[in-house]
Coordinates of N, CA, C and O in Angstrom, one line a residue:
X75 N 0.8 -1.2 0.0 CA 0.0 0.0 0.0 C 0.9 1.3 0.0 O 1.8 1.4 0.8
X76 N 0.5 2.2 -0.9 CA 1.2 3.5 -0.9 C 0.5 4.5 0.0 O -0.7 4.4 0.1
X77 N 1.2 5.4 0.5 CA 0.6 6.5 1.3 C 0.4 7.7 0.4 O 1.2 7.9 -0.5
X78 N -0.6 8.4 0.7 CA -0.8 9.7 0.1 C -0.5 10.8 1.1 O -1.1 10.8 2.2
X79 N 0.5 11.6 0.8 CA 1.0 12.7 1.7 C 0.6 14.0 1.1 O 0.9 14.3 -0.1
X80 N 0.1 14.9 1.9 CA -0.2 16.3 1.4 C 0.8 17.2 2.0 O 1.0 17.2 3.2
X81 N 1.5 18.0 1.2 CA 2.5 19.0 1.6 C 1.9 20.3 1.2 O 1.5 20.6 0.1
X82 N 1.8 21.2 2.2 CA 1.2 22.5 2.0 C 1.8 23.6 2.8 O 2.3 23.3 3.9
X83 N 1.7 24.8 2.3 CA 2.1 26.0 3.1 C 0.8 26.7 3.5 O 0.0 26.9 2.6
X84 N 0.7 27.1 4.8 CA -0.5 27.6 5.3 C -0.3 28.8 6.2 O 0.7 28.8 6.9
X85 N -1.2 29.8 6.1 CA -1.1 30.9 7.0 C -1.8 30.5 8.3 O -2.4 29.4 8.4
X86 N -1.6 31.2 9.4 CA -2.1 30.9 10.7 C -3.7 30.9 10.6 O -4.3 30.1 11.4
X87 N -4.3 31.6 9.7 CA -5.7 31.6 9.6 C -6.2 30.6 8.5 O -7.3 30.6 8.1
X88 N -5.3 29.6 8.1 CA -5.7 28.5 7.3 C -5.7 28.7 5.8 O -6.2 27.8 5.1
X89 N -5.2 29.8 5.3 CA -5.2 30.0 3.9 C -4.0 29.3 3.3 O -2.9 29.4 3.8
X90 N -4.2 28.7 2.1 CA -3.2 28.0 1.4 C -3.0 28.6 0.0 O -2.1 28.1 -0.8
X91 N -3.7 29.6 -0.4 CA -3.7 30.1 -1.7 C -2.4 30.9 -2.0 O -2.0 31.7 -1.3
X92 N -1.8 30.6 -3.2 CA -0.7 31.3 -3.7 C 0.4 31.6 -2.7 O 0.8 32.8 -2.6
X93 N 1.0 30.6 -2.1 CA 2.1 30.9 -1.2 C 3.4 31.3 -1.8 O 4.2 32.0 -1.2
X94 N 3.6 30.9 -3.1 CA 4.9 31.1 -3.7 C 5.2 32.3 -4.6 O 6.3 32.6 -4.9
X95 N 4.1 32.9 -5.2 CA 4.4 34.0 -6.1 C 3.2 34.9 -6.2 O 2.0 34.5 -6.0
X96 N 3.4 36.2 -6.4 CA 2.4 37.2 -6.4 C 1.3 36.9 -7.5 O 0.1 37.1 -7.2
X97 N 1.7 36.3 -8.6 CA 0.7 36.0 -9.7 C 0.3 34.6 -9.7 O -0.3 34.1 -10.7
X98 N 0.6 33.8 -8.7 CA 0.4 32.4 -8.7 C -1.1 32.0 -8.8 O -1.5 31.1 -9.6
X99 N -1.9 32.7 -8.0 CA -3.4 32.4 -8.1 C -4.1 33.6 -7.5 O -4.5 33.6 -6.3
X100 N -4.5 34.5 -8.4 CA -5.2 35.7 -7.9 C -6.7 35.6 -7.9 O -7.4 36.5 -7.7
X101 N -7.2 34.3 -8.1 CA -8.7 34.1 -8.2 C -9.4 34.6 -6.9 O -8.8 34.6 -5.8
X102 N -10.6 35.1 -7.1 CA -11.3 35.7 -6.0 C -10.8 37.0 -5.5 O -11.1 37.5 -4.4
X103 N -9.9 37.6 -6.3 CA -9.3 38.9 -5.9 C -8.2 38.8 -4.9 O -7.8 39.8 -4.3
X104 N -7.6 37.6 -4.7 CA -6.6 37.4 -3.7 C -5.3 38.2 -4.1 O -4.8 38.2 -5.2
X105 N -4.9 39.0 -3.1 CA -3.8 40.0 -3.3 C -2.6 39.8 -2.5 O -1.7 40.6 -2.5
X106 N -2.5 38.6 -1.9 CA -1.3 38.4 -1.0 C -0.4 37.3 -1.5 O 0.3 36.6 -0.7
X107 N -0.4 37.0 -2.8 CA 0.4 35.9 -3.4 C 1.9 36.1 -3.0 O 2.4 37.2 -3.0
X108 N 2.5 35.0 -2.7 CA 4.0 35.0 -2.4 C 4.2 35.2 -0.9 O 5.3 35.4 -0.5
X109 N 3.2 35.1 -0.1 CA 3.3 35.3 1.4 C 4.2 34.4 2.1 O 4.7 34.8 3.2
X110 N 4.5 33.2 1.6 CA 5.3 32.3 2.4 C 6.8 32.5 2.2 O 7.6 32.0 3.0
X111 N 7.2 33.1 1.1 CA 8.6 33.2 0.8 C 9.5 33.8 1.9 O 10.6 33.4 2.1
X112 N 9.0 34.8 2.6 CA 9.8 35.5 3.6 C 10.0 34.6 4.8 O 10.9 34.8 5.6
X113 N 9.3 33.5 4.9 CA 9.5 32.5 6.1 C 10.3 31.3 5.7 O 10.5 30.4 6.5
X114 N 10.8 31.3 4.5 CA 11.6 30.1 4.0 C 13.0 30.3 4.4 O 13.7 31.2 4.0
X115 N 13.5 29.5 5.3 CA 14.9 29.4 5.8 C 15.5 28.1 5.4 O 14.9 27.3 4.7
X116 N 16.7 27.8 5.9 CA 17.4 26.5 5.5 C 16.6 25.3 6.0 O 16.5 24.3 5.4
X117 N 16.0 25.5 7.2 CA 15.2 24.4 7.8 C 14.0 24.1 6.9 O 13.7 22.9 6.6
X118 N 13.3 25.1 6.5 CA 12.1 24.9 5.6 C 12.5 24.4 4.3 O 11.8 23.5 3.7
X119 N 13.6 24.8 3.7 CA 14.0 24.3 2.4 C 14.4 22.9 2.5 O 14.0 22.1 1.6
X120 N 15.1 22.5 3.6 CA 15.5 21.1 3.8 C 14.2 20.2 3.9 O 14.1 19.1 3.3
X121 N 13.2 20.7 4.6 CA 12.0 20.0 4.8 C 11.3 19.8 3.4 O 10.8 18.7 3.1
X122 N 11.2 20.8 2.6 CA 10.5 20.8 1.3 C 11.3 19.8 0.4 O 10.7 19.0 -0.3
X123 N 12.6 19.9 0.3 CA 13.4 19.0 -0.5 C 13.3 17.6 -0.1 O 13.1 16.7 -1.0
X124 N 13.3 17.3 1.2 CA 13.2 15.9 1.7 C 11.8 15.3 1.3 O 11.7 14.2 0.9
X125 N 10.8 16.1 1.4 CA 9.4 15.6 1.0 C 9.4 15.3 -0.4 O 8.9 14.2 -0.8
X126 N 9.9 16.2 -1.3 CA 9.8 16.0 -2.7 C 10.7 14.8 -3.1 O 10.3 13.9 -3.9
X127 N 11.9 14.8 -2.6 CA 12.9 13.7 -3.0 C 12.4 12.4 -2.5 O 12.8 11.4 -3.1
X128 N 11.7 12.3 -1.4 CA 11.2 11.0 -0.9 C 10.0 10.5 -1.5 O 9.6 9.3 -1.3
X129 N 9.4 11.2 -2.4 CA 8.1 10.8 -3.1 C 8.4 9.8 -4.2 O 9.4 10.0 -5.0
X130 N 7.5 8.9 -4.4 CA 7.6 8.0 -5.5 C 6.9 8.5 -6.7 O 7.1 8.0 -7.8
X131 N 6.1 9.5 -6.5 CA 5.3 10.1 -7.5 C 4.5 11.3 -7.0 O 4.5 11.5 -5.7
X132 N 3.7 12.0 -7.8 CA 3.0 13.2 -7.4 C 1.6 13.2 -7.9 O 1.3 12.7 -9.0
X133 N 0.7 13.6 -7.0 CA -0.7 13.8 -7.4 C -0.9 15.3 -7.5 O -0.6 16.0 -6.5
X134 N -1.4 15.8 -8.6 CA -1.6 17.2 -8.8 C -2.9 17.5 -9.4 O -3.5 16.8 -10.2
X135 N -3.5 18.6 -9.0 CA -4.7 19.2 -9.6 C -4.3 19.8 -10.9 O -3.1 20.1 -11.1
X136 N -5.2 20.1 -11.8 CA -4.9 20.7 -13.1 C -4.2 22.0 -13.0 O -3.2 22.2 -13.6
X137 N -4.6 22.9 -12.1 CA -4.0 24.3 -12.1 C -2.6 24.2 -11.5 O -1.7 24.8 -12.1
X138 N -2.4 23.4 -10.5 CA -1.0 23.2 -10.0 C -0.1 22.5 -11.1 O 1.0 22.9 -11.3
X139 N -0.7 21.5 -11.7 CA 0.0 20.8 -12.8 C 0.5 21.8 -13.9 O 1.7 21.8 -14.3
X140 N -0.4 22.6 -14.3 CA 0.0 23.6 -15.4 C 1.0 24.6 -15.0 O 2.0 24.9 -15.7
X141 N 1.0 25.0 -13.7 CA 2.0 25.9 -13.2 C 3.3 25.2 -13.1 O 4.4 25.7 -13.5
X142 N 3.3 24.0 -12.6 CA 4.6 23.2 -12.4 C 5.1 22.8 -13.8 O 6.4 22.9 -14.0
X143 N 4.3 22.4 -14.7 CA 4.8 22.0 -16.1 C 5.4 23.2 -16.8 O 6.3 23.0 -17.6
X144 N 5.0 24.4 -16.5 CA 5.6 25.6 -17.1 C 6.9 25.9 -16.5 O 7.7 26.5 -17.2
X145 N 7.1 25.5 -15.3 CA 8.3 26.0 -14.5 C 9.4 24.9 -14.4 O 10.5 25.1 -14.8
X146 N 9.0 23.7 -13.9 CA 10.1 22.8 -13.5 C 10.9 22.2 -14.6 O 12.1 21.9 -14.4
X147 N 10.4 22.0 -15.8 CA 11.3 21.5 -16.8 C 12.4 22.4 -17.2 O 13.4 22.1 -17.8
X148 N 12.2 23.7 -16.9 CA 13.2 24.8 -17.2 C 13.8 25.4 -16.0 O 14.3 26.5 -16.0
X149 N 13.8 24.6 -14.9 CA 14.3 25.2 -13.6 C 15.8 25.5 -13.6 O 16.5 24.9 -14.3
X150 N 16.1 26.5 -12.8 CA 17.5 26.9 -12.7 C 18.4 25.8 -12.0 O 17.8 24.9 -11.4
X151 N 19.7 26.0 -12.1 CA 20.6 25.1 -11.4 C 20.4 25.0 -9.9 O 20.4 23.9 -9.4
X152 N 20.0 26.1 -9.3 CA 19.8 26.2 -7.9 C 18.6 25.4 -7.5 O 18.4 25.0 -6.3
X153 N 17.6 25.2 -8.4 CA 16.4 24.5 -8.1 C 16.4 23.0 -8.4 O 15.4 22.3 -8.3
X154 N 17.5 22.5 -8.8 CA 17.6 21.1 -9.3 C 17.2 20.0 -8.2 O 16.8 19.0 -8.5
X155 N 17.5 20.4 -6.9 CA 17.1 19.4 -5.9 C 15.6 19.1 -5.9 O 15.2 18.0 -5.6
X156 N 14.8 20.1 -6.3 CA 13.4 19.9 -6.4 C 13.0 19.5 -7.8 O 12.1 18.7 -8.0
X157 N 13.7 20.1 -8.8 CA 13.3 19.8 -10.2 C 13.5 18.4 -10.6 O 12.7 17.8 -11.3
X158 N 14.6 17.8 -10.2 CA 15.0 16.5 -10.6 C 13.9 15.4 -10.3 O 13.4 14.7 -11.2
X159 N 13.4 15.3 -9.0 CA 12.4 14.4 -8.8 C 11.0 14.8 -9.4 O 10.3 13.9 -9.9
X160 N 10.7 16.1 -9.5 CA 9.5 16.5 -10.1 C 9.5 16.2 -11.6 O 8.4 15.8 -12.1
X161 N 10.6 16.3 -12.2 CA 10.7 16.1 -13.7 C 10.7 14.6 -14.0 O 10.2 14.2 -15.1
X162 N 11.3 13.8 -13.2 CA 11.6 12.4 -13.6 C 10.6 11.3 -13.0 O 10.6 10.2 -13.5
X163 N 9.9 11.7 -12.0 CA 9.0 10.7 -11.4 C 7.5 10.9 -11.9 O 7.2 11.9 -12.4
X164 N 6.7 9.8 -11.8 CA 5.4 9.9 -12.3 C 4.5 11.0 -11.7 O 4.6 11.2 -10.5
X165 N 3.7 11.6 -12.5 CA 2.8 12.6 -12.1 C 1.4 12.2 -12.5 O 1.2 11.9 -13.7
X166 N 0.4 12.2 -11.6 CA -0.9 11.8 -11.8 C -1.8 13.1 -11.7 O -1.8 13.7 -10.6
X167 N -2.5 13.5 -12.7 CA -3.2 14.8 -12.7 C -4.7 14.6 -12.7 O -5.3 13.9 -13.5
X168 N -5.3 15.2 -11.7 CA -6.8 15.2 -11.6 C -7.3 16.4 -12.5 O -7.1 17.5 -12.2
X169 N -7.9 16.0 -13.6 CA -8.5 17.0 -14.5 C -9.6 16.4 -15.4 O -9.5 15.3 -15.8
X170 N -10.6 17.3 -15.6 CA -11.7 16.9 -16.6 C -11.5 17.6 -17.9 O -12.2 17.3 -18.8
X171 N -10.5 18.4 -18.0 CA -10.3 19.2 -19.3 C -9.0 18.8 -20.0 O -8.9 19.0 -21.2
X172 N -7.9 18.4 -19.3 CA -6.7 18.0 -20.0 C -6.8 16.7 -20.7 O -7.5 15.8 -20.2
X173 N -6.2 16.6 -21.8 CA -6.1 15.3 -22.6 C -4.7 14.8 -22.8 O -3.8 15.7 -22.9
X174 N -4.6 13.5 -22.9 CA -3.2 13.0 -23.1 C -2.9 12.9 -24.6 O -3.9 12.9 -25.4
X175 N -1.7 13.0 -25.0 CA -0.5 13.0 -24.1 C -0.2 14.4 -23.5 O -0.4 15.4 -24.2
X176 N 0.2 14.4 -22.2 CA 0.6 15.6 -21.6 C 2.0 15.9 -21.9 O 2.8 15.0 -22.0
X177 N 2.3 17.2 -22.0 CA 3.6 17.7 -22.4 C 4.7 17.4 -21.4 O 5.9 17.0 -21.8
X178 N 4.4 17.5 -20.1 CA 5.5 17.3 -19.1 C 5.7 15.8 -19.0 O 4.8 15.0 -18.7
X179 N 6.9 15.4 -19.1 CA 7.3 13.9 -19.1 C 6.7 13.2 -17.9 O 6.7 13.8 -16.8
X180 N 6.4 12.0 -18.1 CA 5.9 11.1 -17.0 C 4.6 11.6 -16.4 O 4.4 11.3 -15.2
X181 N 3.8 12.2 -17.1 CA 2.5 12.8 -16.6 C 1.3 12.0 -17.2 O 1.3 11.7 -18.4
X182 N 0.3 11.7 -16.4 CA -0.9 10.9 -16.8 C -2.1 11.6 -16.2 O -2.1 12.0 -15.0
X183 N -3.2 11.6 -16.9 CA -4.4 12.1 -16.4 C -5.1 11.0 -15.7 O -5.2 9.9 -16.2
X184 N -5.7 11.3 -14.5 CA -6.5 10.3 -13.8 C -7.8 10.3 -14.4 O -8.5 11.3 -14.6
X185 N -8.3 9.1 -14.9 CA -9.5 8.9 -15.6 C -10.6 8.5 -14.6 O -10.4 7.8 -13.6
X186 N -11.9 8.8 -14.9 CA -13.0 8.4 -14.1 C -13.1 9.2 -12.8 O -12.6 10.3 -12.7
X187 N -13.7 8.6 -11.8 CA -13.8 9.2 -10.5 C -12.4 9.4 -9.8 O -11.7 8.4 -9.7
X188 N -12.1 10.6 -9.4 CA -10.8 10.9 -8.9 C -10.5 10.1 -7.6 O -9.4 9.5 -7.5
X189 N -11.5 10.0 -6.7 CA -11.3 9.3 -5.5 C -11.0 7.8 -5.7 O -10.1 7.2 -5.1
X190 N -11.8 7.2 -6.7 CA -11.5 5.8 -7.0 C -10.2 5.6 -7.7 O -9.5 4.6 -7.4
X191 N -9.8 6.6 -8.5 CA -8.5 6.4 -9.2 C -7.3 6.5 -8.2 O -6.4 5.8 -8.2
X192 N -7.4 7.4 -7.2 CA -6.4 7.6 -6.2 C -6.4 6.4 -5.3 O -5.3 5.9 -4.9
X193 N -7.6 5.9 -4.9 CA -7.6 4.7 -4.1 C -6.9 3.5 -4.8 O -6.2 2.7 -4.1
X194 N -7.1 3.4 -6.1 CA -6.4 2.3 -6.9 C -4.9 2.5 -6.8 O -4.2 1.6 -6.7
X195 N -4.5 3.8 -7.0 CA -3.0 4.0 -6.9 C -2.5 3.7 -5.5 O -1.4 3.1 -5.4
X196 N -3.2 4.0 -4.5 CA -2.8 3.6 -3.1 C -2.6 2.1 -2.9 O -1.8 1.7 -2.1
X197 N -3.4 1.3 -3.6 CA -3.3 -0.1 -3.4 C -2.1 -0.7 -4.1 O -1.7 -1.9 -3.8
X198 N -1.4 0.1 -4.9 CA -0.2 -0.4 -5.6 C 1.0 -0.4 -4.6 O 1.0 0.3 -3.6
X199 N 2.0 -1.2 -5.0 CA 3.2 -1.2 -4.2 C 4.0 0.1 -4.7 O 3.9 0.5 -5.9
X200 N 4.8 0.6 -3.8 CA 5.6 1.8 -4.2 C 5.8 2.8 -3.1 O 5.1 2.7 -2.1
X201 N 6.6 3.8 -3.4 CA 6.8 4.8 -2.4 C 5.6 5.8 -2.4 O 4.8 5.8 -3.3
X202 N 5.6 6.6 -1.4 CA 4.5 7.5 -1.2 C 4.2 8.5 -2.4 O 5.1 8.8 -3.2
X203 N 2.9 8.9 -2.5 CA 2.5 9.8 -3.5 C 2.3 11.2 -2.8 O 1.6 11.3 -1.8
X204 N 3.0 12.2 -3.3 CA 3.0 13.5 -2.6 C 2.1 14.4 -3.4 O 2.2 14.6 -4.6
X205 N 1.1 15.1 -2.7 CA 0.3 16.1 -3.3 C 0.8 17.4 -2.8 O 1.0 17.7 -1.6
X206 N 1.1 18.3 -3.8 CA 1.6 19.7 -3.5 C 0.5 20.6 -4.1 O 0.1 20.5 -5.2
X207 N 0.2 21.6 -3.2 CA -0.9 22.6 -3.7 C -2.2 21.9 -3.9 O -2.6 21.1 -3.1
X208 N -2.8 22.1 -5.1 CA -3.9 21.3 -5.5 C -5.1 21.3 -4.5 O -5.6 20.2 -4.1
X209 N -5.5 22.5 -4.1 CA -6.5 22.6 -3.0 C -7.8 21.8 -3.3 O -8.3 21.1 -2.4
X210 N -8.4 21.9 -4.5 CA -9.6 21.1 -4.8 C -9.4 19.6 -4.7 O -10.2 18.9 -4.2
X211 N -8.2 19.2 -5.3 CA -7.9 17.7 -5.2 C -7.8 17.3 -3.7 O -8.3 16.3 -3.3
X212 N -7.1 18.1 -2.9 CA -6.9 17.7 -1.5 C -8.2 17.6 -0.8 O -8.5 16.7 -0.1
X213 N -9.1 18.6 -1.1 CA -10.5 18.5 -0.5 C -11.2 17.3 -0.8 O -11.9 16.7 0.0
X214 N -11.1 16.8 -2.1 CA -11.7 15.6 -2.5 C -11.1 14.4 -1.8 O -11.8 13.5 -1.3
X215 N -9.8 14.4 -1.7 CA -9.1 13.3 -1.0 C -9.5 13.2 0.5 O -9.7 12.2 1.1
X216 N -9.5 14.4 1.1 CA -9.9 14.5 2.5 C -11.3 13.9 2.7 O -11.6 13.2 3.6
X217 N -12.2 14.4 1.8 CA -13.7 13.9 1.9 C -13.8 12.4 1.8 O -14.8 11.9 2.3
X218 N -12.9 11.8 1.1 CA -12.9 10.3 1.0 C -11.9 9.6 1.8 O -11.6 8.4 1.6
X219 N -11.4 10.2 2.8 CA -10.4 9.6 3.8 C -9.2 9.0 3.1 O -8.8 7.9 3.5
X220 N -8.7 9.6 2.1 CA -7.6 9.1 1.3 C -6.2 9.7 1.7 O -5.2 9.3 1.1
X221 N -6.2 10.6 2.6 CA -4.9 11.2 3.0 C -4.3 10.5 4.2 O -5.0 10.4 5.2
X222 N -3.1 10.1 4.1 CA -2.4 9.4 5.2 C -1.6 10.4 6.1 O -1.4 10.1 7.3
X223 N -1.1 11.5 5.6 CA -0.4 12.5 6.3 C -0.6 13.9 5.7 O -0.7 14.0 4.5
X224 N -0.6 14.9 6.6 CA -0.5 16.3 6.2 C 0.8 16.8 6.7 O 1.1 16.8 7.9
X225 N 1.6 17.3 5.8 CA 2.9 17.9 6.2 C 2.7 19.4 5.9 O 2.6 19.8 4.7
X226 N 2.6 20.2 6.9 CA 2.2 21.6 6.8 C 3.2 22.5 7.4 O 3.8 22.3 8.5
X227 N 3.6 23.6 6.6 CA 4.4 24.7 7.1 C 3.4 25.8 7.4 O 2.7 26.4 6.5
X228 N 3.2 26.1 8.7 CA 2.3 27.1 9.2 C 3.1 28.3 9.4 O 3.9 28.4 10.3
X229 N 2.8 29.4 8.6 CA 3.6 30.6 8.7 C 2.9 31.6 9.7 O 1.7 31.6 9.8
X230 N 3.7 32.4 10.5 CA 3.1 33.3 11.4 C 2.6 34.5 10.7 O 3.2 35.6 10.8
X231 N 1.4 34.3 10.1 CA 0.9 35.4 9.2 C -0.6 35.1 9.1 O -1.0 34.0 9.0
X232 N -1.4 36.2 9.1 CA -2.8 36.1 8.9 C -3.1 37.0 7.6 O -2.7 38.1 7.5
X233 N -3.8 36.4 6.6 CA -4.2 37.2 5.4 C -5.6 37.5 5.3 O -6.0 38.2 4.3
X234 N -6.5 37.0 6.2 CA -7.9 37.4 6.2 C -8.8 36.8 5.2 O -10.0 37.0 5.3
X235 N -8.4 35.9 4.3 CA -9.3 35.3 3.4 C -8.5 34.7 2.3 O -7.3 35.0 2.0
X236 N -9.1 33.7 1.6 CA -8.5 33.0 0.5 C -8.8 31.5 0.6 O -9.6 31.1 1.4
X237 N -8.3 30.8 -0.4 CA -8.6 29.3 -0.4 C -8.0 28.6 0.8 O -6.9 28.9 1.2
X238 N -8.8 27.7 1.3 CA -8.4 26.9 2.5 C -8.2 25.5 2.1 O -8.7 25.0 1.1
X239 N -7.4 24.8 2.9 CA -7.1 23.4 2.7 C -8.3 22.4 2.9 O -8.5 21.6 2.0
X240 N -9.0 22.6 3.9 CA -10.0 21.6 4.3 C -11.4 22.0 3.8 O -11.7 23.2 3.8
X241 N -12.2 21.0 3.4 CA -13.5 21.3 2.9 C -14.4 21.9 4.1 O -14.2 21.5 5.2
X242 N -15.3 22.8 3.8 CA -16.2 23.4 4.7 C -17.4 22.6 4.8 O -18.5 23.0 4.4
X243 N -17.3 21.3 5.3 CA -18.4 20.4 5.2 C -19.0 20.0 6.6 O -19.8 19.1 6.7
X244 N -18.4 20.5 7.6 CA -18.9 20.2 9.0 C -18.4 18.9 9.5 O -18.9 18.5 10.6
X245 N -17.6 18.2 8.8 CA -17.2 16.8 9.2 C -16.1 17.0 10.3 O -15.3 17.9 10.4
X246 N -16.2 16.0 11.3 CA -15.2 15.9 12.4 C -14.1 15.0 12.0 O -14.3 13.8 11.7
X247 N -12.9 15.5 11.9 CA -11.7 14.7 11.4 C -10.6 14.9 12.4 O -9.7 15.8 12.2
X248 N -10.5 14.1 13.4 CA -9.4 14.3 14.4 C -8.0 13.9 13.8 O -8.0 12.9 13.0
X249 N -7.0 14.6 14.2 CA -5.6 14.3 13.7 C -4.7 14.2 14.9 O -5.0 14.6 16.0
X250 N -3.6 13.5 14.7 CA -2.6 13.4 15.7 C -1.3 13.9 15.2 O -0.9 13.8 14.0
X251 N -0.5 14.6 16.1 CA 0.7 15.2 15.7 C 1.8 14.1 15.6 O 2.0 13.4 16.6
X252 N 2.5 14.0 14.5 CA 3.5 12.9 14.3 C 4.9 13.5 14.5 O 5.8 12.9 15.1
X253 N 5.1 14.8 14.1 CA 6.4 15.4 14.1 C 6.2 16.9 14.0 O 5.2 17.4 13.4
X254 N 7.1 17.7 14.6 CA 7.0 19.1 14.5 C 8.4 19.8 14.8 O 9.2 19.2 15.5
X255 N 8.6 20.9 14.2 CA 9.8 21.7 14.5 C 9.5 23.1 14.1 O 8.6 23.4 13.3
X256 N 10.3 24.0 14.7 CA 10.1 25.5 14.4 C 11.3 26.0 13.7 O 12.4 25.7 14.0
X257 N 11.0 26.8 12.6 CA 12.1 27.4 11.8 C 12.6 28.6 12.5 O 12.0 29.1 13.4
X258 N 13.7 29.1 11.9 CA 14.3 30.4 12.5 C 13.4 31.6 12.2 O 13.5 32.6 12.9
X259 N 12.5 31.4 11.3 CA 11.5 32.6 10.9 C 10.3 32.5 11.8 O 9.4 33.4 11.6
X260 N 10.1 31.5 12.6 CA 8.9 31.3 13.4 C 7.8 30.5 12.8 O 6.8 30.3 13.4
X261 N 8.1 30.0 11.6 CA 7.1 29.0 11.0 C 7.2 27.7 11.7 O 8.2 27.3 12.3
X262 N 6.1 27.0 11.7 CA 6.0 25.6 12.3 C 5.9 24.6 11.2 O 5.0 24.7 10.3
X263 N 6.8 23.6 11.2 CA 6.7 22.5 10.3 C 6.1 21.3 11.0 O 6.7 20.8 12.0
X264 N 4.9 21.0 10.7 CA 4.1 20.0 11.4 C 3.6 18.8 10.5 O 3.2 19.1 9.4
X265 N 3.7 17.6 11.0 CA 3.2 16.5 10.3 C 2.1 15.9 11.2 O 2.2 15.6 12.3
X266 N 0.9 15.8 10.5 CA -0.3 15.2 11.2 C -0.8 14.0 10.4 O -0.7 13.9 9.2
X267 N -1.3 13.0 11.1 CA -1.9 11.9 10.5 C -3.3 11.7 11.1 O -3.6 12.2 12.2
X268 N -4.2 11.1 10.4 CA -5.6 10.8 10.9 C -5.5 10.1 12.2 O -4.7 9.2 12.4
X269 N -6.4 10.4 13.2 CA -6.4 9.8 14.5 C -7.8 9.1 14.6 O -8.8 9.5 13.9
X270 N -7.9 8.2 15.5 CA -9.2 7.5 15.8 C -10.1 8.5 16.5 O -9.7 9.2 17.4
X271 N -11.4 8.3 16.2 CA -12.4 8.9 17.1 C -12.8 10.3 16.8 O -13.4 11.0 17.5

């Protein structure tokens, strides 16, 4: 069985929209893109690289896939620790609009019901599947109890609104803390797994 791991950057008020760049995702009038960059130190970079390097493949929503496919094949020399696994390992894309073949090497569209397709991938042997960004996909996976771990960088910042990680469905989903550390910038790197009850 493979694990599905969600890696995300989050503000203290739970926003995950556009952590990396001003123009990353301005939908809904979001004006705070790139908010996480100031909190990235060596500890956070090591955490991000270890998560990506440890993945056997990646699960991506369409919007995240398109942004990554435009950037990572042409990444700079300094970005190769992240680019190499992202470019060479399998990528499974949740989309109802993209058609194959996809331009970014080793990329496949998930066909049919996304939750069923991911459940089938989980039943395979292999290393963990890492979900980066992909808010709508994560919400679908959470709703179907398909996430084995959340690896979250919680930045000491409130942005007052934007896309959030968890669905607003009123469901009770207890988690347990698996690991945590604090960066030099005051961000918290925390790993949570589903808990009983």
